[in-house]
Coordinates of C-alpha atoms in Angstrom, one line a residue:
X179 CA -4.6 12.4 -22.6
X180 CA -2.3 15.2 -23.1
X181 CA -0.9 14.4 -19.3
X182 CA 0.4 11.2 -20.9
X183 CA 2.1 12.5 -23.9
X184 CA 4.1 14.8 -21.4
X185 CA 4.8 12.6 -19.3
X186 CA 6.5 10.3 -22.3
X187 CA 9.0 12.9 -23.1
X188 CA 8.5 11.3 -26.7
X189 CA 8.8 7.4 -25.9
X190 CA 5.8 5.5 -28.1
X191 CA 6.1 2.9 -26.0
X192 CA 5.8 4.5 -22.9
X193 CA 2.4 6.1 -24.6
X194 CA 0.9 2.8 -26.0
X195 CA 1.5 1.8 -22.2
X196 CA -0.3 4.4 -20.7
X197 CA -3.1 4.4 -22.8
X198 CA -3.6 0.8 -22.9
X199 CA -4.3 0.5 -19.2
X200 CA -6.2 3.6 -19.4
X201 CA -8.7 2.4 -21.8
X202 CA -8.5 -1.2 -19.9
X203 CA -9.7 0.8 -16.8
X204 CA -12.7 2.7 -18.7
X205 CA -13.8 -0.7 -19.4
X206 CA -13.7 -1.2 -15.6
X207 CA -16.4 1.3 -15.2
X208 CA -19.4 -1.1 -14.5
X209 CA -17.7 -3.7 -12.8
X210 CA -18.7 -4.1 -8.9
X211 CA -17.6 -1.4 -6.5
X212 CA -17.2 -1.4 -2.7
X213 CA -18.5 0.5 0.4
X214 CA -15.5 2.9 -0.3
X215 CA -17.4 4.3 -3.8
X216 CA -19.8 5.7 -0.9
X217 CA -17.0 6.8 1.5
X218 CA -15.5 9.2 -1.0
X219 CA -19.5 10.4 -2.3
X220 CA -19.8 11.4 1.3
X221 CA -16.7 13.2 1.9
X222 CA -17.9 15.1 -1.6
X223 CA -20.6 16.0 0.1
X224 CA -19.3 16.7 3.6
X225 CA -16.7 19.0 2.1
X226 CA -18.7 20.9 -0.4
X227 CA -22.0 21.4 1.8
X228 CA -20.6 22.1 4.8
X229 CA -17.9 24.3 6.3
X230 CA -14.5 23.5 7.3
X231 CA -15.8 23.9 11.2
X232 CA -18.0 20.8 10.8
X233 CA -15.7 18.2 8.4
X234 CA -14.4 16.4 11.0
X235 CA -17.5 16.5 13.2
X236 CA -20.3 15.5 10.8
X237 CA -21.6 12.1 11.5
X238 CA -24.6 11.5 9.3
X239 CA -23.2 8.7 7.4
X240 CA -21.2 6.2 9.5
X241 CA -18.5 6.6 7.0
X242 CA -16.8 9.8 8.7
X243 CA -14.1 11.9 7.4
X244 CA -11.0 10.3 8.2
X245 CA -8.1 11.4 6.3
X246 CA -5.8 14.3 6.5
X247 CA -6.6 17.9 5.6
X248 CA -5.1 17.7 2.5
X249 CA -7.0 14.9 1.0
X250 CA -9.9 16.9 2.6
X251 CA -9.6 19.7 -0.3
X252 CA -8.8 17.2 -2.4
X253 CA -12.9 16.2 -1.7
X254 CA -13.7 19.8 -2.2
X255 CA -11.7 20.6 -5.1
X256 CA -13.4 17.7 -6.9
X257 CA -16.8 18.6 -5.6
X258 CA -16.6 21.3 -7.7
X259 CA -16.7 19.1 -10.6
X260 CA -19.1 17.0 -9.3
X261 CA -21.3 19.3 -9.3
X262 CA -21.8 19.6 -13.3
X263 CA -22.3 15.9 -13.1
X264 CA -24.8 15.3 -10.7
X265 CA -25.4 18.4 -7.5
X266 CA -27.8 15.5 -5.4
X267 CA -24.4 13.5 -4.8
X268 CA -22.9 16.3 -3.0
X269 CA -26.2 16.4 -0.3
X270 CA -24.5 15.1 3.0
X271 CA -28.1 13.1 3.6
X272 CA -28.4 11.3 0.6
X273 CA -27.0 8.5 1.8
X274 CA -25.5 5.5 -0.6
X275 CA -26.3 7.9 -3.3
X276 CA -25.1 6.0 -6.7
X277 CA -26.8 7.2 -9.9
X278 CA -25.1 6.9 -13.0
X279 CA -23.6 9.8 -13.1
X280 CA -22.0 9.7 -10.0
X281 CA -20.7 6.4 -10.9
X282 CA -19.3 8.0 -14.2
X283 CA -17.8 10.7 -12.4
X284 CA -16.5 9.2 -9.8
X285 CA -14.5 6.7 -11.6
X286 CA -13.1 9.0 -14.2
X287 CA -11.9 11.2 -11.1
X288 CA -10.0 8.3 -10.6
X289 CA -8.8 7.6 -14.2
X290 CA -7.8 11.1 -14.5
X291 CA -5.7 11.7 -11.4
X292 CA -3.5 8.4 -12.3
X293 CA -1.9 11.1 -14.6
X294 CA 0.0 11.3 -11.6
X295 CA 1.0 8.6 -11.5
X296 CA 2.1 7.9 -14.8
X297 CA 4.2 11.1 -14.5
X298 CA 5.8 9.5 -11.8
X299 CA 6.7 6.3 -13.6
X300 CA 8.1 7.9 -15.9
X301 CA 10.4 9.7 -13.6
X302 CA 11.2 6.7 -12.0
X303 CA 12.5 4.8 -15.4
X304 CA 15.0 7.8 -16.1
X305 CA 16.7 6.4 -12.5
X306 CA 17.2 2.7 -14.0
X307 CA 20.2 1.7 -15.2
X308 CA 20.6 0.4 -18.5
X309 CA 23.3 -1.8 -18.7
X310 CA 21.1 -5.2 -18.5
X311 CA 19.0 -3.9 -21.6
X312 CA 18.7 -6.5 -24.2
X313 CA 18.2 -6.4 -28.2
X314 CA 14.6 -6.2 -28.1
X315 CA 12.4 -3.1 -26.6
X316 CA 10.5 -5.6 -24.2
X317 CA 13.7 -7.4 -22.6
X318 CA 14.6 -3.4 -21.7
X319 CA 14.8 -3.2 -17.4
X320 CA 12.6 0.6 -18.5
X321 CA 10.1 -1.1 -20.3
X322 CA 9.2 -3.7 -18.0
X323 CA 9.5 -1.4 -14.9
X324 CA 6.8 0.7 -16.9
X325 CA 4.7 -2.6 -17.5
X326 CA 4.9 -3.6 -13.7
X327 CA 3.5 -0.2 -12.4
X328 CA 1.3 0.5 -15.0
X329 CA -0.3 -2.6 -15.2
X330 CA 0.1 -3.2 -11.5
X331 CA -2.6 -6.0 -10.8
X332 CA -3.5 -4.7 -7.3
X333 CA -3.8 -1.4 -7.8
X334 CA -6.3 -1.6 -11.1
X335 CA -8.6 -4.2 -8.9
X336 CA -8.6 -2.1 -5.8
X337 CA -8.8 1.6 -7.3
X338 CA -11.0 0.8 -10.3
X339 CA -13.2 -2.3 -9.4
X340 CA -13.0 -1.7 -5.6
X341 CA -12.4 1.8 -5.7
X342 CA -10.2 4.2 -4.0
X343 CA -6.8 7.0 -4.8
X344 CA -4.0 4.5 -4.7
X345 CA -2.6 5.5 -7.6
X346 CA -2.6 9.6 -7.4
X347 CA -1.0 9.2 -3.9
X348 CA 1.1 6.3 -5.1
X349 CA 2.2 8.3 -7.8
X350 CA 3.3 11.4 -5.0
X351 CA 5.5 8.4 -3.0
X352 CA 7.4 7.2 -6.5
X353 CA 7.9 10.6 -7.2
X354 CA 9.5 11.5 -4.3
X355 CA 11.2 8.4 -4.7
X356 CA 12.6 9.1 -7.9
X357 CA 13.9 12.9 -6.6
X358 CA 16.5 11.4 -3.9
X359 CA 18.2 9.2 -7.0
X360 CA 18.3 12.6 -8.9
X361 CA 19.9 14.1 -5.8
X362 CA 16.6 16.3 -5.7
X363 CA 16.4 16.0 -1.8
X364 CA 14.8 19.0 -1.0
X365 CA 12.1 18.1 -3.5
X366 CA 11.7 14.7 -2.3
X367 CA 11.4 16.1 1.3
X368 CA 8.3 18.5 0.0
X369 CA 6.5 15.9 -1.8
X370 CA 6.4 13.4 1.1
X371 CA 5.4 15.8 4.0
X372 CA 2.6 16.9 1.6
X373 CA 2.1 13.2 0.7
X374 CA 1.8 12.6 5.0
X375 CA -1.0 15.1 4.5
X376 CA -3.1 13.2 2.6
X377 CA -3.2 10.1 3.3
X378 CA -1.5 8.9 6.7
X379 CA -0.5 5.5 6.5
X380 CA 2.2 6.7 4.6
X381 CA 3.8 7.5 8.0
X382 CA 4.8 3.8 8.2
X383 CA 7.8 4.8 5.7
X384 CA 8.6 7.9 7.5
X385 CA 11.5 6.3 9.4
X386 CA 13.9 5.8 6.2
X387 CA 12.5 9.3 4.6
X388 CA 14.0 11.1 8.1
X389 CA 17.1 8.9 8.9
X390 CA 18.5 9.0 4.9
X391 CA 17.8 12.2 4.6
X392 CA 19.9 13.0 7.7
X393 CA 22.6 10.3 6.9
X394 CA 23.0 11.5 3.3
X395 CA 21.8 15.1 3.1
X396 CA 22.9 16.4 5.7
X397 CA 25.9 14.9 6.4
X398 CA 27.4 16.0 2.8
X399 CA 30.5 13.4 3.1
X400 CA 31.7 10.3 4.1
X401 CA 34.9 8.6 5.2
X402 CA 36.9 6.0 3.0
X403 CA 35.1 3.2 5.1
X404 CA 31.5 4.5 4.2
X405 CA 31.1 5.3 8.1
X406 CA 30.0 9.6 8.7
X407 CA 32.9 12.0 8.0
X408 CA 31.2 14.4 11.6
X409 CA 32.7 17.5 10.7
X410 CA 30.4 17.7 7.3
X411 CA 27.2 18.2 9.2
X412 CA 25.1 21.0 7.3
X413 CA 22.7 22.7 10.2
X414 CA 21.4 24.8 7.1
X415 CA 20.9 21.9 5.0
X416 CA 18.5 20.2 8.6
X417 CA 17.2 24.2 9.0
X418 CA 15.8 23.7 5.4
X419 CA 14.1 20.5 5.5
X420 CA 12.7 21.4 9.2
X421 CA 11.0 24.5 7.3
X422 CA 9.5 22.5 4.9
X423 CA 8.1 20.1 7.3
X424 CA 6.7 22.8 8.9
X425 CA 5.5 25.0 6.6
X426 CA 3.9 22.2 4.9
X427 CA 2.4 20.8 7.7
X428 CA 0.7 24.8 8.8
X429 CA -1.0 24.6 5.8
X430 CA -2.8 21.2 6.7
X431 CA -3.6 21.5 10.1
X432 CA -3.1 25.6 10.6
X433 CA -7.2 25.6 10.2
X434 CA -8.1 23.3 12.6
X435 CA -5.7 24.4 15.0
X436 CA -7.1 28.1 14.8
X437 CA -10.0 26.4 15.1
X438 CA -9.5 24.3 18.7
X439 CA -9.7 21.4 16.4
X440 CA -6.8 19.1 16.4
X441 CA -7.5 16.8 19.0
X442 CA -11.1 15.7 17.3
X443 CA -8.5 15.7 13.5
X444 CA -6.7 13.2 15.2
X445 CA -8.7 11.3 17.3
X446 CA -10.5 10.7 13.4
X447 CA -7.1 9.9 11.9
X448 CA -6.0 7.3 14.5
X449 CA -8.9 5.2 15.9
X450 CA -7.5 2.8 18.4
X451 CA -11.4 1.6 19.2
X452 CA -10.9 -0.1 16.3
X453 CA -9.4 -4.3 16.7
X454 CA -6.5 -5.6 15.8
X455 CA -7.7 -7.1 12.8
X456 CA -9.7 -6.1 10.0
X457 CA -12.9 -7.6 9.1
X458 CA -10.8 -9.8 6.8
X459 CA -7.7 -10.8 8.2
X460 CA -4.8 -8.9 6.7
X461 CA -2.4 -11.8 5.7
X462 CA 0.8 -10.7 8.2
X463 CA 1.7 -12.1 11.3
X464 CA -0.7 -11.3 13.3
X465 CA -3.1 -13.1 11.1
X466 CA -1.2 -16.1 12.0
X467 CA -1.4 -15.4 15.8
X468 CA -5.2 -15.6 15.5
X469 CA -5.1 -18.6 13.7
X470 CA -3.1 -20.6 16.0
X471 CA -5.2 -19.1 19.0
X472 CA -8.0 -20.3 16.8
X473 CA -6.5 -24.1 16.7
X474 CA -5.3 -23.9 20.1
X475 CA -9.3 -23.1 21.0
X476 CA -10.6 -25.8 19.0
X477 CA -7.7 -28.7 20.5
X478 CA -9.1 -27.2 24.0
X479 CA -12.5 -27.9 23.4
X480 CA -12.0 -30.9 22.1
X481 CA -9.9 -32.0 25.3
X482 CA -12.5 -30.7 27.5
X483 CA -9.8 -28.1 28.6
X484 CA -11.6 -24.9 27.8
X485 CA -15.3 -24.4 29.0
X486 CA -17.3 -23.5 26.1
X487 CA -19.0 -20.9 27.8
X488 CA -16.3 -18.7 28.8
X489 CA -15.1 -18.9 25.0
X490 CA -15.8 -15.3 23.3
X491 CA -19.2 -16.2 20.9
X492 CA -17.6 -13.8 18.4
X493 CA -14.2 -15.4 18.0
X494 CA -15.7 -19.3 17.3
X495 CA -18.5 -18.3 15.1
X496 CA -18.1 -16.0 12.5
X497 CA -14.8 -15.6 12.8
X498 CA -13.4 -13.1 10.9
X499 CA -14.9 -9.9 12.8
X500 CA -13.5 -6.4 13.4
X501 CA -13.4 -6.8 17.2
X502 CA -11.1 -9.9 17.6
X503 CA -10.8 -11.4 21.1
X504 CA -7.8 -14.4 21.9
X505 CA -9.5 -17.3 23.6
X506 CA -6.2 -18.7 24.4
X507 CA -3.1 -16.8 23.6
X508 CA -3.3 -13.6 25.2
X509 CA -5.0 -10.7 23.5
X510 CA -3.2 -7.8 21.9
X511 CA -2.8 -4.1 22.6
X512 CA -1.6 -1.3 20.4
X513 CA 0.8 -0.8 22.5
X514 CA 2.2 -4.0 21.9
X515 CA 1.8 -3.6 17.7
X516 CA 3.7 -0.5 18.4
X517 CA 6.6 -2.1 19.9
X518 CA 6.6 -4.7 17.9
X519 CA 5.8 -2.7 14.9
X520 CA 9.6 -0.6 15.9
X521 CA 12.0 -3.6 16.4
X522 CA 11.0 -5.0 13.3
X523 CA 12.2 -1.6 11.2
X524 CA 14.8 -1.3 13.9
X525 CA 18.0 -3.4 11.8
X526 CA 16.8 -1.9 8.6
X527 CA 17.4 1.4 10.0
X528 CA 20.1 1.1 11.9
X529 CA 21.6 0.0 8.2
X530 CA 20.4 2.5 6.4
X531 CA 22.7 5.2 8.6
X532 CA 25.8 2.5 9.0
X533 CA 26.3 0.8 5.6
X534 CA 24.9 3.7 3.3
X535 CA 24.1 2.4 0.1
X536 CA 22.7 5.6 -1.8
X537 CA 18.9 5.8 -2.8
X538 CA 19.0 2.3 -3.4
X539 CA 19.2 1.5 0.8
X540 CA 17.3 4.1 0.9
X541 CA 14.5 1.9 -1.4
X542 CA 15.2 -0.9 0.5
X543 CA 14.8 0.7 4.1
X544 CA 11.3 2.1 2.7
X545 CA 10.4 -1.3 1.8
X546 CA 11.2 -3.1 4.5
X547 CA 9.3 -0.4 6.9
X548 CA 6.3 -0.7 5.3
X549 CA 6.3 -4.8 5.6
X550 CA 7.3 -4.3 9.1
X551 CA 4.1 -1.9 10.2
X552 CA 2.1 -4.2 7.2
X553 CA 3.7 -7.3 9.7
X554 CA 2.9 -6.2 13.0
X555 CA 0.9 -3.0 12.6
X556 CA -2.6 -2.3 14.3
X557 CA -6.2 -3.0 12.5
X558 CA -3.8 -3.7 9.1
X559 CA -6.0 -3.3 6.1
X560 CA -4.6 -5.9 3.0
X561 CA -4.7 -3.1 0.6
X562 CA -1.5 -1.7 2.6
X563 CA 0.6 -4.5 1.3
X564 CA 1.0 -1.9 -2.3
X565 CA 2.6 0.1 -0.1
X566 CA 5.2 -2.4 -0.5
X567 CA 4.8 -3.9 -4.2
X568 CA 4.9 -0.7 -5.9
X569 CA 8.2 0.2 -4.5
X570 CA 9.6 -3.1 -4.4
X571 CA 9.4 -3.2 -8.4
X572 CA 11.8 -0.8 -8.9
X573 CA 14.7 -3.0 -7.3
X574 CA 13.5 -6.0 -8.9
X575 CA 14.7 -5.2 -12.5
X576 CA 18.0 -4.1 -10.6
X577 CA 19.4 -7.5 -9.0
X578 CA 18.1 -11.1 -9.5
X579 CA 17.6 -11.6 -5.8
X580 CA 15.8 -8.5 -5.3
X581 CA 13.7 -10.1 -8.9
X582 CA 13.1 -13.4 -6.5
X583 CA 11.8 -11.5 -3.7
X584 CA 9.4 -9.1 -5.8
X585 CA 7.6 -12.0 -7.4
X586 CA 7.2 -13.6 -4.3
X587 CA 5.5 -10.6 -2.8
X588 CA 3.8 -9.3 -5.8
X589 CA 1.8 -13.1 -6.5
X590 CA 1.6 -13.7 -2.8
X591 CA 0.5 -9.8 -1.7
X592 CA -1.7 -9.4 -4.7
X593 CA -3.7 -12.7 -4.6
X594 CA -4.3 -11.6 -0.9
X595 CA -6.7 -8.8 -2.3
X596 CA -8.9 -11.7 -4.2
X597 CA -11.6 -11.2 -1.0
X598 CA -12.1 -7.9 -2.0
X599 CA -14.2 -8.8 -4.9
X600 CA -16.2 -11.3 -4.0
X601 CA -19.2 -11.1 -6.8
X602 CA -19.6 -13.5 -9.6
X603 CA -19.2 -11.4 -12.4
X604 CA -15.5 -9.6 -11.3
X605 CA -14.6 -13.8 -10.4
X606 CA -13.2 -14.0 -14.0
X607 CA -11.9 -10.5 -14.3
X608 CA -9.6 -10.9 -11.2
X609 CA -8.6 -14.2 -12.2
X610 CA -7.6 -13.3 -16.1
X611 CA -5.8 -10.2 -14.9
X612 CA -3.8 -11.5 -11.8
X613 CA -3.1 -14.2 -14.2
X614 CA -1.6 -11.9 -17.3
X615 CA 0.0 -9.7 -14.7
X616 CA 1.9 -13.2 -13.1
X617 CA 2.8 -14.6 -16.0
X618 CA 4.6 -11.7 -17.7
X619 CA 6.2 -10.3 -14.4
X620 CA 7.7 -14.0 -14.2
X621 CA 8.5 -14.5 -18.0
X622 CA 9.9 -10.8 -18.0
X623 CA 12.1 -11.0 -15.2
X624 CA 13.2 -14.2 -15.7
X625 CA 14.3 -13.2 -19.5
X626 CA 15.8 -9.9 -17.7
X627 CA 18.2 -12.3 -15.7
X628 CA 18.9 -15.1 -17.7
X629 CA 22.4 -15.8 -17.5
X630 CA 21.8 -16.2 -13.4
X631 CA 20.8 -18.8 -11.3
X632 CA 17.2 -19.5 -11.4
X633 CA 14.7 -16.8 -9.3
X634 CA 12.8 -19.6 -7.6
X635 CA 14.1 -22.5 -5.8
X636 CA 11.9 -25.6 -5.2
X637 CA 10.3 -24.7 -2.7
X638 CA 9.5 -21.3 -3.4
X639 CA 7.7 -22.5 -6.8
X640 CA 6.0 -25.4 -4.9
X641 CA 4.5 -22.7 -2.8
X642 CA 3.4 -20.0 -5.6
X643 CA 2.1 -23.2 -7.1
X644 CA -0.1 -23.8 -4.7
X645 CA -1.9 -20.6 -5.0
X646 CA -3.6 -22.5 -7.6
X647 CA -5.6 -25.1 -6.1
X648 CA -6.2 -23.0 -2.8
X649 CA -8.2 -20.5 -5.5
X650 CA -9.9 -23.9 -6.7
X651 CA -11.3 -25.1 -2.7
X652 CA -11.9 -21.7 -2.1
X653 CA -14.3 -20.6 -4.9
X654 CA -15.6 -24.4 -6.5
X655 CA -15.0 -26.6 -4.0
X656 CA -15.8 -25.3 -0.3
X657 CA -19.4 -23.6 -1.4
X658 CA -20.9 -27.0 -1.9
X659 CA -19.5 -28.7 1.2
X660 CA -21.6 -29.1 4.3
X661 CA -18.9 -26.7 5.9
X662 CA -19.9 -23.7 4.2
X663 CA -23.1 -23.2 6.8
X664 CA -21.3 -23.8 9.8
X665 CA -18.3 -22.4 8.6
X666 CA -18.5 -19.7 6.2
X667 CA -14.9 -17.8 7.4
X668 CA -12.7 -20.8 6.3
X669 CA -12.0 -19.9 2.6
X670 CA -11.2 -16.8 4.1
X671 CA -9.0 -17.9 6.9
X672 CA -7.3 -20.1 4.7
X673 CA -6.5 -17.0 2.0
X674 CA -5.2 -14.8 5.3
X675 CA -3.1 -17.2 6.6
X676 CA -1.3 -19.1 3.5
X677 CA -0.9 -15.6 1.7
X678 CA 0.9 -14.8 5.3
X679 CA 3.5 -16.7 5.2
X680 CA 4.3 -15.8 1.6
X681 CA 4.7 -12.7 2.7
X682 CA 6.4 -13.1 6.0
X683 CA 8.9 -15.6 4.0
X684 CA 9.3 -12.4 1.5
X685 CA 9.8 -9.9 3.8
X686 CA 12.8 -12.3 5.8
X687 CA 14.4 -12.8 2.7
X688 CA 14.4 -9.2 1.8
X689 CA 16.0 -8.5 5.5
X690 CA 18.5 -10.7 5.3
X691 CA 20.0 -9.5 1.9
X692 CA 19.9 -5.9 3.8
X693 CA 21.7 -7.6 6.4
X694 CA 24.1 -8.9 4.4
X695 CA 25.2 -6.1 1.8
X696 CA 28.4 -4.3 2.0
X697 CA 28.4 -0.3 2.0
X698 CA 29.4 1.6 -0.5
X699 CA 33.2 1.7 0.4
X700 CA 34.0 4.8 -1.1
X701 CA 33.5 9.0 -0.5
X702 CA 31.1 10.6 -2.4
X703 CA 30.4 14.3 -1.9
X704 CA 25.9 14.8 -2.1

C-alpha cells in the first residue's frame, strides 16, 4: 500500500479512498470471471515460454496475442512473478488453466497495478479548480472527482469481476491528461505514445493528442481573437515531439521489424475478418442500424415481401452473432466505419485548432473522439465506452452542463456492461454497486451545482428512469415467457439498443456545447 500513501501527498481522505476500493476489490476475488482471465494466462505463458520470434505466431490457444509489444513485456515481466505462484500456468498447452493460485495471482496483478492509477487521480485532482468547494470535505469538486474514478462502477465490474488492465492503462491516459493542464507537454506526449504501445484502441483519441499539441505547443502564441499568431511556430518544439514518437515507437516494434515481423504484428493488432458487431451488440449506432434492419426483416416477412429462404439463417435466429449480415439495409464495410468514424470527430477537431480553449478543449476533443469511433467504429467492443466515462468525469465537476452530460453517459454507458456478467451470483453485486455508484454520482453533483438549473430535464429523467424496469423484463420477467426459447437475444437486443440512444443522445449534447463555446479571447504565451 505504500504506492497509495505516495500517491496522497498526505490527504487522509484521498487514502481512506484508495484503500476502501482496494479492499472492496480483494473481496471481488471469487466472484465470476470471463474468457479474458484465460486470454491474459495464455499470453503469460506465450511470452515466458517462448521466444520473441514466435509471440505473434503461436496459435495453440485460439486466444492469440493481440496487443502491442509493450503490453507484450508487460506479459513477460509479470510471468516472472507468476512463476513463484504457480510455473504450470505459464505452459503455453495448458489450456484454460485456472487453479487457485493462478486465480489469486492473477487478480492481485490486477489490484496491484491500479497503483497506477491512483497515482494518476491524484494528479488529476491537483488540476481542478477549487472555487465551487463547499463547507464540507464531501461537497469538495477534488473529493468527488476522486470518488467517481476510484469507485468507477465499470471499471471494478470489468477489471475485477470480468477481468482485464483497464485501470493501469487508464491510469497512463489520465496521466497524460493531467501533464498538458500542468503545461507538462513533452511528458504528456511520452506517456501517450508509450500508452499507443500497449493497448491500441487508444489510437481512437490520437486525433486531439496530435492536433492540440500542434495548435498549443507548437504554435507558442496566439492573437487577441484566439485565432494562430503564424510567426510563433517552434520547428524545435515539432522536432522534439517527432523524436519521442519515434524513439518510443523503435523500442516497441524495433524487434519485430529486425525480425521481418511487422506485417503478421499488425495483421494480429487489426483483424478486419472480424464483423461489425460484437457478439453482443455494442450499444452505438450501429447497434441501432441492425436493429432496424432487423424490424425491417421481420415487416418483410410478414408482408410476404422478403423470401425466407434468401434471409441469412444467422441474422433471424440467434441474433446477436460476431458475423452480422443486413437482410435488408445494406451491409457494412470497414471502409465505411472508417469514414464515418472521421466525419464524426471531424467538427470537434476542426474546434479544437480554431476556438482553443486550453486543456479543457483539449478534454473535450478527447472525449468526443472516443464516442465518435465508440459511435461508428468497427467490431466495437461495450467495454470501450470507459474510454469515454473516465475522462468525461473530470469536466463534470467543472460545469453543470458538462455534470448533465456525464451522468447521462456514466448510468447509460455503464448499465450497458450488465451483459457482461450474466451469472446468478454477480446478479446482486452488479446491481448494489451500479446502484451506490448512481446514486452518489447524482446526489454529489447535484449538491456540487445547486444554485443552477436542474441537471436533468423531463425527459432525460424519464429516460434514466426507465433503466429500471428494462433491468426488471430483462432478468425476472422475459426468462419465464414462452419467448425466451425462440428468442433468447431479445433481453439483449433490447439492452444494445435502449442503452444506444442514451448514449447517442449524450454524445449530441456533448457536441453541441463544443459547438457552441466561445474561445478563449485572449493571448497566452505556452
Amino acid at each position: 500500500m505504500a504506492a497509495f500513501g505516495i500517491a496522497t501527498g498526505g490527504s487522509n481522505w484521498f487514502s481512506a479512498l484508495a484503500l476502501g476500493v482496494t479492499l472492496l476489490k480483494c473481496l471481488l476475488i471469487p466472484t465470476y470471471h470471463s474468457t479474458d482471465f484465460e486470454v491474459h494466462r495464455n499470453w503469460l505463458a506465450i511470452t515466458h515460454s517462448l521466444p520473441i520470434s514466435q509471440w505473434y505466431y503461436e496459435a495453440t490457444s485460439e486466444w492469440t496475442l493481440d496487443y502491442p509489444p509493450f503490453f507484450a513485456w508487460f506479459e513477460y515481466a509479470l510471468s516472472h512473478v507468476a512463476k513463484y505462484f504457480d510455473q504450470e500456468m505459464l505452459n503455453v498447452r495448458n489450456l484454460n488453466y485456472s487453479s487457485s493460485r493462478t486465480l489469486l495471482f492473477q487478480r492481485f496483478s490486477v489490484i496491484f497495478t491500479d497503483a497506477l492509477f491512483v497515482y494518476a487521480v491524484h494528479e488529476c485532482c491537483k488540476c481542478i479548480d477549487g472555487k465551487k468547494a463547499g463547507k464540507e470535505l464531501t461537497e469538495k469538486p477534488k473529493f468527488i472527482l476522486s470518488a467517481l474514478l476510484l469507485w468507477n462502477f465499470g471499471l471494478l465490474i470489468v477489471d475485477h469481476i470480468h477481468f482485464q488492465y483497464n485501470g493501469f492503462l487508464s491510469g497512463l491516459m489520465l496521466l497524460s491528461i493531467a501533464r498538458f493542464f500542468q503545461k507538462r507537454h513533452m511528458e504528456g506526449a511520452f506517456l501517450f505514445a508509450v500508452l499507443l504501445h500497449f493497448k491500441h484502441i487508444y489510437l481512437y483519441v490520437a486525433p486531439a493528442y496530435g492536433v492540440y499539441l500542434l495548435r498549443s505547443y507548437c504554435f507558442t502564441a496566439n492573437k487577441q481573437d484566439g485565432s494562430i499568431r503564424w510567426n510563433s511556430f517552434s520547428f524545435v518544439r515539432l522536432i522534439s515531439l517527432g523524436l519521442i514518437v519515434f524513439l518510443v515507437s523503435a523500442l516497441s516494434l524495433g524487434p519485430f521489424l529486425a525480425l521481418n515481423q511487422l506485417p503478421q504484428v499488425f495483421s494480429r493488432l487489426f483483424p478486419f475478418k472480424r464483423g461489425l458487431c460484437h457478439a453482443y451488440w455494442a450499444p452505438n449506432f450501429w447497434a441501432l442500424y441492425s436493429a432496424l434492419d432487423k424490424v425491417l426483416s421481420v415487416i418483410g416477412l410478414e408482408l410476404k415481401l422478403l423470401d425466407p429462404n434468401k434471409i441469412p439463417k444467422a441474422s433471424m435466429t440467434s441474433g446477436l452473432v460476431q458475423q452480422f449480415q443486413h437482410t435488408v439495409l445494406p451491409s457494412v464495410t470497414p471502409l465505411a466505419t472508417f469514414i464515418c468514424t472521421l466525419i464524426a470527430m471531424l467538427p470537434s477537431v476542426f474546434c479544437l485548432w480554431c476556438k482553443p480553449q486550453g486543456p479543457r478543449g483539449f478534454l473535450r476533443c478527447l472525449i468526443l473522439c472516443a464516442l465518435s469511433s465508440f459511435m461508428f467504429g468497427w467490431h466495437v467492443h461495450e467495454k470501450a465506452i470507459l474510454l469515454a466515462v473516465l475522462p468525461m468525469s473530470l469536466l463534470s465537476v467543472g460545469k453543470a452542463v458538462d455534470a448533465s452530460i456525464f451522468l447521462i453517459l456514466t448510468t447509460t454507458g455503464h448499465y450497458s456492461l450488465f451483459p457482461l456478467l450474466f451469472t446468478a451470483p454477480e446478479l446482486p453485486i452488479k446491481i448494489i454497486l451500479m446502484l451506490l455508484f448512481t446514486i452518489y454520482s447524482i446526489s454529489s453533483l447535484k449538491t456540487l451545482f445547486r444554485k443552477e438549473k436542474p441537471l436533468f430535464n423531463w425527459m432525460e429523467t424519464f429516460y434514466l428512469l426507465g433503466l429500471g424496469p428494462l433491468e426488471v423484463f430483462c432478468e425476472f420477467v422475459f426468462p419465464f415467457t414462452s419467448w425466451n426459447l425462440k428468442y433468447p437475444f431479445i433481453p439483449l437486443l433490447l439492452t444494445s439498443v435502449y442503452c444506444a440512444v442514451g448514449i447517442t443522445y449524450a454524445w449530441l449534447k456533448l457536441y453541441v456545447s463544443v459547438l457552441i463555446d466561445p474561445p478563449v479571447g485572449k493571448t497566452k504565451k505556452q
